Coordinates of C-alpha atoms in Angstrom, one line a residue:
Chain I
R18 CA 20.2 9.5 -55.7
P19 CA 20.5 7.6 -52.4
V20 CA 17.2 6.6 -51.0
N21 CA 16.8 6.5 -47.2
I22 CA 15.3 3.1 -46.6
P23 CA 14.3 2.5 -43.0
R24 CA 16.1 -0.6 -41.7
R25 CA 13.8 -3.2 -40.4
E26 CA 14.5 -3.8 -36.8
K27 CA 15.7 -7.3 -36.0
D28 CA 12.9 -9.5 -34.7
F29 CA 13.3 -10.1 -31.1
Q30 CA 11.8 -12.9 -29.0
G31 CA 11.6 -10.9 -25.8
M32 CA 14.5 -12.5 -24.0
L33 CA 17.7 -11.2 -22.6
E34 CA 20.8 -13.3 -22.7
Y35 CA 23.3 -13.0 -19.9
K36 CA 26.4 -14.9 -18.8
K37 CA 26.2 -16.8 -15.6
E38 CA 29.1 -14.8 -14.2
D39 CA 27.2 -11.6 -14.9
E40 CA 24.3 -12.5 -12.7
L41 CA 25.6 -10.6 -9.7
K42 CA 26.3 -7.6 -11.8
L43 CA 22.8 -7.7 -13.1
V44 CA 21.2 -7.7 -9.7
K45 CA 23.7 -5.1 -8.4
N46 CA 23.0 -2.6 -11.2
L47 CA 19.3 -3.3 -11.5
I48 CA 18.3 -3.8 -7.9
L49 CA 20.9 -2.9 -5.3
E50 CA 22.2 0.3 -6.8
L51 CA 19.2 1.5 -8.7
K52 CA 17.8 4.8 -7.2
P53 CA 14.0 5.1 -7.7
R54 CA 14.6 8.9 -7.8
G55 CA 17.4 8.7 -10.3
V56 CA 17.3 7.0 -13.7
A57 CA 14.3 5.1 -12.7
V58 CA 12.1 8.2 -12.9
S59 CA 12.1 8.2 -16.7
M60 CA 11.7 4.5 -17.2
I61 CA 8.5 2.7 -18.1
P62 CA 6.8 1.5 -14.8
G63 CA 7.9 -2.0 -13.9
L64 CA 10.9 -2.0 -16.2
P65 CA 13.3 -3.7 -13.8
A66 CA 10.7 -6.5 -13.4
Y67 CA 10.3 -6.9 -17.2
I68 CA 14.1 -7.0 -17.6
L69 CA 14.5 -9.6 -14.9
F70 CA 11.7 -11.7 -16.4
M71 CA 13.2 -11.5 -19.9
C72 CA 16.5 -12.8 -18.4
L73 CA 14.6 -15.5 -16.7
R74 CA 13.0 -16.4 -20.0
H75 CA 16.4 -16.9 -21.5
A76 CA 17.5 -19.2 -18.7
D77 CA 14.3 -21.1 -19.2
Y78 CA 14.8 -21.2 -23.0
L79 CA 18.2 -22.8 -22.3
N80 CA 16.5 -25.4 -20.2
D81 CA 19.1 -24.6 -17.5
D82 CA 17.3 -25.2 -14.2
Q83 CA 20.4 -24.1 -12.1
K84 CA 20.5 -20.8 -14.0
V85 CA 16.8 -20.2 -13.4
R86 CA 17.1 -21.1 -9.7
A87 CA 20.2 -19.0 -9.2
L88 CA 18.6 -15.9 -10.8
L89 CA 15.4 -16.2 -8.8
T90 CA 17.3 -16.6 -5.6
S91 CA 19.5 -13.6 -6.4
V92 CA 16.6 -11.4 -7.4
I93 CA 14.6 -12.2 -4.2
N94 CA 17.6 -11.8 -1.9
S95 CA 18.6 -8.5 -3.5
I96 CA 15.1 -7.1 -3.1
K97 CA 15.1 -8.2 0.5
K98 CA 18.6 -6.7 1.0
I99 CA 17.7 -3.3 -0.5
L100 CA 14.6 -3.1 1.7
K101 CA 16.6 -3.9 4.7
K102 CA 18.9 -1.1 3.8
R103 CA 16.4 1.5 2.7
G104 CA 13.2 0.2 4.2
D105 CA 12.3 3.5 5.9
D106 CA 12.2 5.3 2.5
F107 CA 8.7 5.2 1.2
E108 CA 9.8 5.7 -2.4
T109 CA 12.2 2.7 -2.3
V110 CA 9.6 0.5 -0.7
S111 CA 6.8 1.5 -3.2
F112 CA 9.2 1.0 -6.1
W113 CA 10.1 -2.5 -5.1
L114 CA 6.5 -3.4 -4.2
A115 CA 5.5 -2.4 -7.7
N116 CA 8.3 -4.3 -9.3
T117 CA 7.9 -7.4 -7.2
C118 CA 4.2 -7.5 -8.1
R119 CA 4.9 -6.9 -11.8
F120 CA 7.5 -9.8 -11.7
L121 CA 4.9 -12.0 -10.0
H122 CA 2.3 -11.0 -12.6
C123 CA 4.8 -11.8 -15.4
L124 CA 5.4 -15.3 -13.9
K125 CA 1.7 -15.9 -14.1
Q126 CA 1.0 -14.2 -17.4
Y127 CA 3.7 -16.2 -19.2
S128 CA 3.4 -19.4 -17.2
G129 CA 1.5 -21.2 -19.9
D130 CA -1.4 -21.7 -17.4
E131 CA -4.6 -21.0 -19.3
Q132 CA -6.2 -19.1 -16.4
F133 CA -3.6 -16.4 -16.7
M134 CA -3.5 -16.2 -20.5
K135 CA -7.1 -14.9 -21.2
F136 CA -5.9 -11.4 -22.0
N137 CA -2.7 -12.3 -23.8
S138 CA -2.1 -11.4 -27.4
S139 CA -0.9 -14.3 -29.7
K140 CA 2.6 -12.8 -29.5
Q141 CA 2.5 -12.8 -25.7
N142 CA 1.5 -16.4 -25.8
E143 CA 4.6 -17.2 -27.8
H144 CA 6.6 -15.7 -25.0
C145 CA 5.4 -18.2 -22.3
L146 CA 8.0 -20.1 -20.4
S147 CA 8.8 -23.3 -22.2
N148 CA 10.6 -25.6 -19.8
F149 CA 9.9 -24.8 -16.2
D150 CA 6.8 -24.6 -14.0
L151 CA 7.6 -21.8 -11.4
T152 CA 4.4 -22.1 -9.4
E153 CA 6.4 -22.6 -6.1
Y154 CA 8.6 -19.6 -6.8
R155 CA 5.4 -17.6 -7.4
Q156 CA 4.4 -18.4 -3.8
V157 CA 7.8 -17.2 -2.5
L158 CA 7.4 -14.0 -4.5
S159 CA 3.9 -13.5 -3.2
D160 CA 5.3 -14.0 0.4
L161 CA 7.9 -11.4 -0.4
A162 CA 5.3 -9.0 -1.7
I163 CA 3.3 -9.3 1.5
Q164 CA 6.5 -8.5 3.5
I165 CA 7.1 -5.4 1.3
Y166 CA 3.5 -4.3 1.6
Q167 CA 3.7 -4.5 5.4
Q168 CA 6.9 -2.5 5.3
L169 CA 5.2 0.1 3.1
I170 CA 2.4 0.4 5.6
K171 CA 4.8 0.9 8.5
C172 CA 6.7 3.5 6.5
M173 CA 3.6 5.3 5.7
E174 CA 2.4 5.2 9.3
N175 CA 5.7 6.7 10.5
I176 CA 5.1 9.7 8.3
L177 CA 1.4 10.1 8.8
Q178 CA 1.1 9.4 12.5
P179 CA 2.6 12.6 13.8
M180 CA 0.2 14.6 11.6
I181 CA -3.0 13.1 12.6
V182 CA -3.9 14.5 16.1
S183 CA -2.8 18.0 15.1
G184 CA -4.4 17.9 11.6
M185 CA -7.6 16.1 12.5
L186 CA -8.4 17.3 16.0
E187 CA -6.4 20.2 17.2
H188 CA -6.1 22.5 14.2
E189 CA -9.3 24.5 13.6
T190 CA -10.2 25.4 10.1
I191 CA -13.8 26.5 10.7
Q192 CA -13.3 30.0 12.1
G193 CA -15.5 31.1 14.9
V194 CA -17.2 27.7 15.5
S195 CA -15.5 26.8 18.7
G196 CA -16.2 30.1 20.4
V197 CA -15.1 30.2 23.9
K198 CA -12.7 27.4 25.0
P199 CA -14.2 25.3 27.8
T200 CA -13.1 26.7 31.1
G201 CA -10.5 24.9 33.0
L202 CA -9.2 23.1 29.9
R203 CA -5.6 23.6 29.0
K204 CA -5.0 24.0 25.3
R205 CA -2.8 21.1 24.5
T206 CA -0.1 21.8 22.1
S207 CA 1.9 19.1 20.3
S208 CA 5.6 18.9 20.7
V209 CA 5.9 20.6 17.3
A210 CA 6.4 24.3 17.3
D211 CA 3.6 26.4 15.9
E212 CA 5.1 26.9 12.5
G213 CA 5.5 23.1 12.3
T214 CA 2.0 22.3 13.4
F215 CA 0.2 20.0 11.0
T216 CA -3.1 20.9 9.5
L217 CA -5.7 18.9 7.5
D218 CA -4.0 20.3 4.4
S219 CA -0.7 18.7 5.5
I220 CA -2.5 15.4 5.7
I221 CA -4.1 15.8 2.3
R222 CA -0.7 16.9 0.8
Q223 CA 0.9 13.8 2.3
L224 CA -1.9 11.5 0.9
N225 CA -1.3 13.1 -2.5
S226 CA 2.4 12.5 -2.3
F227 CA 1.9 8.8 -1.3
H228 CA -0.7 8.4 -4.1
S229 CA 1.4 9.9 -6.8
I230 CA 4.6 8.0 -5.9
M231 CA 2.7 4.7 -5.9
C232 CA 1.0 5.6 -9.3
N233 CA 4.3 6.7 -10.8
H234 CA 6.0 3.4 -9.8
G235 CA 3.2 1.5 -11.6
N236 CA 1.7 -0.1 -8.5
D237 CA -1.5 -1.9 -9.4
P238 CA -4.7 0.2 -8.9
E239 CA -6.2 -2.6 -6.7
L240 CA -3.1 -2.5 -4.4
I241 CA -3.2 1.3 -4.2
K242 CA -6.8 1.0 -3.0
Q243 CA -5.7 -1.3 -0.2
V244 CA -3.0 1.1 0.9
V245 CA -5.5 4.0 0.9
K246 CA -7.9 1.9 3.0
Q247 CA -5.1 1.3 5.5
Q248 CA -4.2 5.0 5.5
F249 CA -7.8 6.0 6.3
Y250 CA -8.0 3.3 9.0
I251 CA -5.0 4.8 10.7
I252 CA -6.3 8.3 10.4
G253 CA -9.7 7.3 11.8
A254 CA -8.3 5.1 14.6
V255 CA -5.7 7.6 15.9
T256 CA -8.2 10.5 15.8
L257 CA -10.8 8.5 17.6
N258 CA -8.4 7.2 20.2
N259 CA -7.2 10.7 21.0
L260 CA -10.8 12.0 21.1
L261 CA -11.6 9.3 23.6
L262 CA -8.7 10.4 25.9
R263 CA -9.2 14.1 25.7
K264 CA -11.9 16.1 27.3
D265 CA -11.0 19.2 25.3
M266 CA -11.9 17.3 22.1
C267 CA -15.4 16.3 23.2
S268 CA -17.5 19.3 22.4
W269 CA -20.2 20.2 19.9
S270 CA -17.8 22.4 17.9
K271 CA -15.1 19.7 17.7
G272 CA -17.8 17.4 16.4
M273 CA -18.4 20.0 13.7
Q274 CA -14.7 20.4 12.9
I275 CA -14.2 16.6 12.7
R276 CA -17.2 16.2 10.3
Y277 CA -15.7 18.9 8.1
N278 CA -12.3 17.2 8.1
V279 CA -13.9 13.9 7.3
S280 CA -15.8 15.5 4.4
Q281 CA -12.5 16.8 3.0
L282 CA -11.0 13.3 3.2
E283 CA -14.1 11.9 1.4
E284 CA -13.7 14.7 -1.2
W285 CA -10.1 13.5 -1.7
L286 CA -11.3 9.9 -2.2
R287 CA -13.8 11.2 -4.8
E288 CA -11.1 13.2 -6.6
K289 CA -8.9 10.1 -6.8
N290 CA -11.8 7.9 -7.8
L291 CA -11.3 5.8 -4.7
M292 CA -14.8 5.9 -3.3
V293 CA -15.2 2.1 -3.5
C294 CA -12.1 0.9 -1.8
G295 CA -13.5 0.6 1.7
A296 CA -11.5 3.6 3.0
K297 CA -14.5 5.7 3.8
E298 CA -16.0 2.8 5.8
T299 CA -13.0 2.7 8.1
L300 CA -13.8 6.3 9.2
E301 CA -17.3 5.2 10.3
P302 CA -16.6 5.0 14.1
L303 CA -15.0 8.5 14.0
I304 CA -17.9 9.9 12.0
Q305 CA -20.4 8.5 14.5
A306 CA -18.4 9.9 17.4
A307 CA -18.5 13.3 15.8
Q308 CA -22.2 13.0 15.3
L309 CA -22.6 11.9 18.9
L310 CA -21.0 15.1 20.0
Q311 CA -23.6 17.0 18.0
V312 CA -26.9 15.3 18.6
K313 CA -29.3 16.0 21.5
K314 CA -28.5 13.9 24.5
K315 CA -31.5 14.3 26.9
T316 CA -34.6 12.2 26.3
D317 CA -35.3 8.5 25.9
E318 CA -35.9 9.2 22.2
D319 CA -32.5 10.8 22.0
A320 CA -31.0 7.7 23.7
E321 CA -32.8 5.4 21.1
A322 CA -31.5 7.5 18.2
I323 CA -28.0 7.4 19.6
C324 CA -28.0 3.6 20.0
S325 CA -29.1 3.0 16.5
M326 CA -26.8 5.7 15.0
C327 CA -23.6 4.6 16.8
N328 CA -23.6 1.0 15.5
S329 CA -19.8 1.1 14.6
M330 CA -18.8 2.3 18.1
S331 CA -18.5 0.1 21.1
T332 CA -20.6 0.7 24.2
A333 CA -17.4 1.7 26.0
Q334 CA -16.6 4.3 23.4
I335 CA -20.2 5.7 23.4
V336 CA -20.2 6.0 27.1
K337 CA -16.8 7.5 27.2
V338 CA -17.7 10.2 24.7
L339 CA -20.9 11.0 26.7
N340 CA -18.9 11.2 29.9
L341 CA -16.2 13.5 28.4
Y342 CA -18.7 15.7 26.6
T343 CA -18.0 19.3 27.7
P344 CA -20.3 22.2 27.0
V345 CA -18.6 25.1 25.4
N346 CA -21.5 27.5 24.9
A347 CA -24.5 28.5 27.0
F348 CA -27.0 26.4 24.9
E349 CA -25.1 23.2 25.5
E350 CA -25.6 21.0 28.6
R351 CA -23.5 18.4 30.3
V352 CA -24.9 14.8 29.7
S353 CA -26.8 13.6 32.8
V354 CA -25.8 10.4 34.6
T355 CA -29.4 9.1 34.1
F356 CA -29.1 9.5 30.3
I357 CA -25.8 7.6 30.3
R358 CA -27.4 4.8 32.4
T359 CA -30.2 4.7 29.9
I360 CA -27.7 4.2 27.0
Q361 CA -25.8 1.5 29.0
N362 CA -29.1 -0.4 29.6
R363 CA -30.1 -0.2 26.0
L364 CA -26.8 -1.5 24.8
R365 CA -26.4 -4.2 27.5
D366 CA -27.2 -7.1 25.1
R367 CA -24.6 -6.1 22.5
K368 CA -22.0 -8.7 21.9
E369 CA -18.8 -6.9 21.6
S370 CA -15.3 -6.5 23.0
P371 CA -15.0 -4.2 26.0
Q372 CA -12.0 -2.5 24.4
L373 CA -12.1 1.2 24.5
L374 CA -9.3 2.1 22.1
L375 CA -8.9 1.0 18.5
D376 CA -5.7 -1.0 17.6
T377 CA -3.8 1.3 15.4
K378 CA -1.3 -1.4 14.5
V379 CA -3.9 -3.6 12.7
I380 CA -3.0 -4.3 9.1
Y381 CA -5.8 -5.5 6.8
P382 CA -4.9 -8.7 4.9
V383 CA -3.5 -7.8 1.5
T384 CA -4.2 -9.5 -1.8
F385 CA -2.5 -9.0 -5.1
P386 CA -5.1 -9.6 -7.8
F387 CA -3.6 -10.7 -11.1
N388 CA -3.0 -7.8 -13.4
P389 CA -1.6 -8.8 -16.8
S390 CA 0.2 -6.2 -18.9
S391 CA -0.4 -5.5 -22.6
L392 CA 3.2 -4.6 -23.1
A393 CA 5.0 -6.9 -25.6
L394 CA 8.3 -8.1 -24.2
D395 CA 10.0 -8.0 -27.6
T396 CA 9.5 -4.2 -27.8
I397 CA 11.2 -3.4 -24.5
Q398 CA 14.4 -1.5 -24.8
I399 CA 16.9 -1.0 -22.1
P400 CA 18.1 2.5 -21.4
N401 CA 21.9 3.0 -21.3
S402 CA 21.7 4.6 -18.0
L403 CA 20.9 1.3 -16.4
N404 CA 24.5 0.0 -17.2
L405 CA 23.2 -3.3 -18.5
A406 CA 25.2 -3.4 -21.8
F407 CA 26.3 -6.9 -20.9
L408 CA 22.7 -8.1 -21.6
T409 CA 22.0 -9.2 -25.2
R410 CA 18.5 -8.8 -26.7
V411 CA 17.4 -12.1 -28.2
Chain Q
L22 CA -1.0 -26.5 -32.8
R23 CA -0.5 -25.2 -29.2
P24 CA 3.1 -24.1 -28.8
F25 CA 3.3 -25.0 -25.1
S26 CA 1.6 -28.4 -24.8
R27 CA 4.8 -30.0 -23.5
P28 CA 4.5 -30.3 -19.7
R29 CA 6.9 -28.0 -17.8
V30 CA 9.2 -29.3 -15.1
L31 CA 8.2 -28.1 -11.6
L32 CA 11.1 -26.3 -10.0
K33 CA 10.9 -26.9 -6.2
A34 CA 11.4 -23.7 -4.4
P35 CA 12.9 -23.1 -0.9
T36 CA 10.9 -20.8 1.4
L37 CA 11.7 -17.2 1.7
A38 CA 13.7 -17.8 5.0
E39 CA 15.6 -20.8 3.5
M40 CA 16.4 -18.6 0.5
E41 CA 18.0 -16.0 2.7
E42 CA 20.4 -18.5 4.0
M43 CA 21.6 -19.2 0.5
N44 CA 22.4 -15.6 0.1
L45 CA 25.2 -15.3 -2.4
F46 CA 26.3 -11.9 -1.4
E47 CA 28.9 -10.9 1.1
D48 CA 27.1 -8.7 3.6
E49 CA 28.9 -5.4 3.5
E50 CA 27.5 -4.4 6.9
S51 CA 28.7 -7.5 8.8
P52 CA 32.2 -7.4 10.2

């Protein structure tokens, strides 16, 4: 009776052999023509990076410095090229940011440098590069990753920016709070038609979308935190800048609405376990401005309380909010000139820039903390859909 | 015995900008 004996899979060393003349085909199929929304969806996160690194390992194993250099140059140039072509597509940029970082992590994890080998299995240690030290190429890849990160932030900004004023300031979700509109104030409408008006929900949905795309592509958790911090900075800065320019946004009820919106953003951070990424702190000037709209603004004690509360706002911003403050209901009063003078005198010794508006184009410096993978290179299989049959597993 | 005790040869790398100039591709967009 025939017995079905499972065939032992050939032992692989976690390398991919390729012919020099197939190098262009490799980067074409794996980088230039790969659609993050197509076959890439079902792949393990970072698969292109692992495949490229396994090819690099083979060139290193052959001790062929020209082949190593040529491959690295082609990889880097192809990534740059695809980002030039589709740099306005968040998914493409996120995908190549994840893969560039994974490739960089692989170059460290398998460099043979002890500081990067602490978490390696003994099998992974056997997969270290044997002939070449690629420290300088790591620097180039790190520079490339910074460029891609900046592109991702720009891309994210382009999508988010049009939603912020409408969703954070104009749209009112707390029914009945604003009561009567301040007299003489024109209700500003954005250029978007009513049905296209963005709400806080639109912003939260967009944040969810950015977050899930980045997670699905295997971006490092520490990197996602930095992107979220930057997103929150932009939301806070654009909102505050508009508040500082619009009288109709400086009322007690708007303060209430802003505080509610901020609490929803904080809830989102909590849900995503992102409370310690510094994102909430970037909203501090906006939170204080919203509080400033709601506190009493009459006595010396009020002035003292405001000065100690608004420590993330500049004097120019505090004074501007007080000047713009517009009573909506009978129980509210305009802020007196004397009170504003008192505040100015109290804050006279503060050393700060006289700038009123926040710079919405500032990008926090990014870092890519080393994040080794537990994946064993010899177990990686290449899906047929990648059209890489010319590579041989070694 | 440590499998990677042999010193590796440092490969000098060009900068990102220099690397772009060595681009091996024909740029389809350019005339």
